[in-house]
Backbone as JSON, one array per atom type, in Angstrom:
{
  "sequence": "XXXXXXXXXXXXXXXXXXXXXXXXXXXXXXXXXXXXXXXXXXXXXXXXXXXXXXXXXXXXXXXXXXXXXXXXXXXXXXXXXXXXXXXXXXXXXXXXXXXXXXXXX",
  "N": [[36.9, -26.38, 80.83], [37.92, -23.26, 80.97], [40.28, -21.86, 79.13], [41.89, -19.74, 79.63], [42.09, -19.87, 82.24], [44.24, -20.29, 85.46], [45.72, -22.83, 87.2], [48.03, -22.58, 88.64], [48.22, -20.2, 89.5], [45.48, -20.23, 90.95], [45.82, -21.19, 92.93], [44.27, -20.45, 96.39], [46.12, -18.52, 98.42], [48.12, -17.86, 96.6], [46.6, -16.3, 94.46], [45.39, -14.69, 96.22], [47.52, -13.07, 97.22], [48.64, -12.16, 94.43], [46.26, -10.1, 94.21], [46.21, -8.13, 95.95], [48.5, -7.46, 95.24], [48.35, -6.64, 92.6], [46.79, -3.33, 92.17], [48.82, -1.93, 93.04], [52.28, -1.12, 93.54], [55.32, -1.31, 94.43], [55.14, -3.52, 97.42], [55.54, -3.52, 101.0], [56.41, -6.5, 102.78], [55.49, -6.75, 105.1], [52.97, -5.96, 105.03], [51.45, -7.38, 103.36], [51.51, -9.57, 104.23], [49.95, -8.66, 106.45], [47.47, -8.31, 104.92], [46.67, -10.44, 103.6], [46.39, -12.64, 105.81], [48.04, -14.47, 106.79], [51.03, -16.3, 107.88], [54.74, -15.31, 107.94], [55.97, -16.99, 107.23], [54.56, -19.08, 105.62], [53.61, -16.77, 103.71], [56.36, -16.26, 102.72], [56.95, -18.97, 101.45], [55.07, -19.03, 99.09], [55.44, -16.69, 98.04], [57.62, -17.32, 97.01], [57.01, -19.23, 95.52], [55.6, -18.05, 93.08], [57.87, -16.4, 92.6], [59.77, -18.21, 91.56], [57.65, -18.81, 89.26], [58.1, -16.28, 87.74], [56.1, -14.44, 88.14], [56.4, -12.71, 90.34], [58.57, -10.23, 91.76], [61.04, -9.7, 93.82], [62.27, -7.55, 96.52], [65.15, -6.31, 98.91], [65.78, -4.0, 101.26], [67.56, -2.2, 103.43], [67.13, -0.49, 106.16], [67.55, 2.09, 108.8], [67.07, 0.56, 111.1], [66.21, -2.13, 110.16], [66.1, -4.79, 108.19], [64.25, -4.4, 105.24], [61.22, -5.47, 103.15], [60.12, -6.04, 99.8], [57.54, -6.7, 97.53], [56.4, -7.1, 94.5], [54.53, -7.02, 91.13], [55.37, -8.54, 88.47], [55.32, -7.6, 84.66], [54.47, -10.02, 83.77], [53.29, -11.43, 85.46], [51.1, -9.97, 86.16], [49.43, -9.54, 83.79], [49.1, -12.4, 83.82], [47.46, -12.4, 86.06], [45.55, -10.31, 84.99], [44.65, -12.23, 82.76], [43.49, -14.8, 84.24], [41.64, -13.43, 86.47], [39.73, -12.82, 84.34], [39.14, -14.97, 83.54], [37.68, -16.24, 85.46], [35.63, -14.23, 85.85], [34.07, -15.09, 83.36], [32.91, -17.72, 84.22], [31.71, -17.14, 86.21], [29.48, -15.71, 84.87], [28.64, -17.45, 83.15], [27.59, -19.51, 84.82], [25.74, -18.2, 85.84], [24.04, -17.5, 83.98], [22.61, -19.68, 83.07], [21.59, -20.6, 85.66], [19.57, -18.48, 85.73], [17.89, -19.5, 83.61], [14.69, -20.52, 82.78], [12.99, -23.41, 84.62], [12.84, -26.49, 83.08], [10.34, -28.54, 82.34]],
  "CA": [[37.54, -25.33, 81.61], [38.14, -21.58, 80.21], [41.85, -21.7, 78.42], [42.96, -18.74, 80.03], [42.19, -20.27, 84.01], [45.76, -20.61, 85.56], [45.4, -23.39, 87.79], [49.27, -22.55, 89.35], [47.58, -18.72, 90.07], [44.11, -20.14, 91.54], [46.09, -21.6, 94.57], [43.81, -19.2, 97.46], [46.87, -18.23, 99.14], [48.66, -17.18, 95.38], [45.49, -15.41, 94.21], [44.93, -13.83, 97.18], [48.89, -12.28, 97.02], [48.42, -10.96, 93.26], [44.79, -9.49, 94.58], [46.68, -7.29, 96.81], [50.01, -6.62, 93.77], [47.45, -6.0, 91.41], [46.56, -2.25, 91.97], [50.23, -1.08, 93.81], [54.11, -0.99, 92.91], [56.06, -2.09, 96.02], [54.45, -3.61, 98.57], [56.22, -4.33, 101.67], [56.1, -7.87, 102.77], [54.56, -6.81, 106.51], [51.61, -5.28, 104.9], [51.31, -8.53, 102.57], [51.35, -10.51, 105.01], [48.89, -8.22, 106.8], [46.27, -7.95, 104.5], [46.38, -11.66, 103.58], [46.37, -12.69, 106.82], [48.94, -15.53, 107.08], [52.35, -16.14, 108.9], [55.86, -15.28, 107.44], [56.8, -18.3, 106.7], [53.5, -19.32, 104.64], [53.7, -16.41, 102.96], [57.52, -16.21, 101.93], [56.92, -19.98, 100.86], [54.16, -18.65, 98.13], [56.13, -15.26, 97.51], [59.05, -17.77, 96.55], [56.7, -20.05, 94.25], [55.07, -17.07, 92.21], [59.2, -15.6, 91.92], [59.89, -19.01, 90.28], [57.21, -18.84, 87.89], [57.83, -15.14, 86.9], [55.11, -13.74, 88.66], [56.53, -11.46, 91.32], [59.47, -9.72, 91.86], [61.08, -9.27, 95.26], [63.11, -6.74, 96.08], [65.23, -6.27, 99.94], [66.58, -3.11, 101.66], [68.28, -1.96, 104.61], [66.81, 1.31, 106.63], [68.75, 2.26, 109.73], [66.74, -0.15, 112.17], [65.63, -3.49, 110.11], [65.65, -5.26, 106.45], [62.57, -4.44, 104.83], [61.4, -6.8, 101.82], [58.88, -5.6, 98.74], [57.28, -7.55, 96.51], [55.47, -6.72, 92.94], [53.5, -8.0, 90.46], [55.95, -8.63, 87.06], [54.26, -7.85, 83.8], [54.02, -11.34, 83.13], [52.19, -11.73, 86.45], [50.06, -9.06, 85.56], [49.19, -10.14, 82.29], [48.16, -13.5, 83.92], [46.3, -12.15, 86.97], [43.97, -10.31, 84.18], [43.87, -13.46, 82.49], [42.7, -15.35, 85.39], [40.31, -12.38, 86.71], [38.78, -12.48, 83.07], [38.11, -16.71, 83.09], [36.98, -16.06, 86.51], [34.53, -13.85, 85.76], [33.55, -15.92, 82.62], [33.12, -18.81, 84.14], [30.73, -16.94, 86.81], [28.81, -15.24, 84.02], [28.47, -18.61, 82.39], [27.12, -19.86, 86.11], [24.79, -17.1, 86.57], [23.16, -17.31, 82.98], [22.4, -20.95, 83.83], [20.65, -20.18, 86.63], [18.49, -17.58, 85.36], [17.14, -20.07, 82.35], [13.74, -21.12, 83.4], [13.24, -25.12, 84.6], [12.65, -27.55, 82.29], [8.74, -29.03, 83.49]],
  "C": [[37.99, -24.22, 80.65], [39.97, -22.03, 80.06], [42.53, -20.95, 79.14], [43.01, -18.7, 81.93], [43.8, -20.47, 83.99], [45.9, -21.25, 86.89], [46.56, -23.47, 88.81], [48.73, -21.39, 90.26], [46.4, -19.04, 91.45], [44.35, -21.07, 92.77], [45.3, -20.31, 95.18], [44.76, -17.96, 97.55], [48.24, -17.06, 97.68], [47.91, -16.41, 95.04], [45.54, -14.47, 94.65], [46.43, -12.41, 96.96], [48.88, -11.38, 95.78], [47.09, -10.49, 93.09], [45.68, -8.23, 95.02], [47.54, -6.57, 95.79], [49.22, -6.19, 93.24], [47.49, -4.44, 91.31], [47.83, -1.31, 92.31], [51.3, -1.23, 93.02], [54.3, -2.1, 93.85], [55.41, -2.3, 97.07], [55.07, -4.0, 99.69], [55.47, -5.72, 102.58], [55.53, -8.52, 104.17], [53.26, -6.62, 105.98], [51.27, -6.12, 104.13], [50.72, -9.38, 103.0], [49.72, -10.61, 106.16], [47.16, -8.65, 106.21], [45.65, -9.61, 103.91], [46.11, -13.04, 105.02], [47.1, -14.23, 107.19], [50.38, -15.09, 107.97], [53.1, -15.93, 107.87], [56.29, -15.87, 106.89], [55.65, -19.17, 105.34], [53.43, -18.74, 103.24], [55.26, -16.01, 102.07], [57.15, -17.92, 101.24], [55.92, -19.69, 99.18], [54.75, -17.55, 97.33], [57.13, -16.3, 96.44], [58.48, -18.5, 95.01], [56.38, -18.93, 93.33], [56.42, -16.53, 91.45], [59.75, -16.85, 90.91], [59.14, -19.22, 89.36], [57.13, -17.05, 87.5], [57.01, -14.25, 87.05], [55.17, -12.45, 89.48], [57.78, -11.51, 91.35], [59.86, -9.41, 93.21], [62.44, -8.34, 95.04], [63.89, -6.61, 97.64], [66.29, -5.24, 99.91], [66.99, -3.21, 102.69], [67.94, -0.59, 105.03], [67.97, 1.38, 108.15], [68.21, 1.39, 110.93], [66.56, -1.73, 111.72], [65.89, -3.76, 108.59], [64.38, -5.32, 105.9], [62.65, -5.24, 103.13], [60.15, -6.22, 101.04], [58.91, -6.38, 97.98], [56.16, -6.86, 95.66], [55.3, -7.43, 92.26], [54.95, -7.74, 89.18], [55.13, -8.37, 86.08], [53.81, -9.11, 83.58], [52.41, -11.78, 84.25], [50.75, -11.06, 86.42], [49.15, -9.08, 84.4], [48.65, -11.91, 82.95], [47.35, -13.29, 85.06], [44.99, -11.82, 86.1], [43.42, -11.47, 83.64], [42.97, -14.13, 83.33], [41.41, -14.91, 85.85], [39.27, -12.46, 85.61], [37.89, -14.11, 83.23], [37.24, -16.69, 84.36], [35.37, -15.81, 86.3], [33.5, -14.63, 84.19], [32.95, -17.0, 82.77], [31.25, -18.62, 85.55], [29.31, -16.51, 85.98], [27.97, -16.48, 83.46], [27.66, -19.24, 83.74], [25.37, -19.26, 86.3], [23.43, -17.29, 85.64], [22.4, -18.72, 82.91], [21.26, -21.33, 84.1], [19.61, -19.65, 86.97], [17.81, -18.26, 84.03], [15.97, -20.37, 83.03], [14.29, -22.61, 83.69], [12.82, -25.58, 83.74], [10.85, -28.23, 83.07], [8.96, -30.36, 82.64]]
}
């Protein structure tokens, strides 16, 4: 296995969450929820594991109708999403080149 896989990260449902942090700041935690397409409760349970390992940052306001909730990627998280993204794609590369060897007769 590639050294720099992060087998806490390559939960789907974790992945999928610092897919979305990756390119933004603040994301609020409807449009999170949105684009990952889980329930509230699924995804605060995953939001919560990633904030205990250092991964994401949450943040909660108050506008004049509701509590809104943002979440971001930490450098650390950031620094191990590339990791991850990198063994990823290493690991496909390594797959691919494989594949494309001739057969053996």
């Amino acid at each position: 296995m590639d050294p720099q896989f992060d087998e806490f990260l390559h939960v789907p449902a974790r992945l999928s969450i610092v897919a979305v942090l990756a390119p933004a700041d603040w994301v609020d935690f409807g449009f999170l929820r949105d684009s990952i397409g889980t329930s509230d409760s699924a995804l605060s349970k995953q939001v919560s594991a990633l904030v205990g390992a250092g991964y994401v940052m949450v943040r909660k306001s108050q506008d004049k109708r509701a509590r809104r909730t943002y979440v971001r990627l930490t450098p650390q998280g950031r620094e191990a999403f590339v990791r991850h993204a990198a063994a990823l794609e290493r690991i496909v590369a390594l797959a691919r080149a494989v594949n494309e060897q001739p057969a053996a007769e």
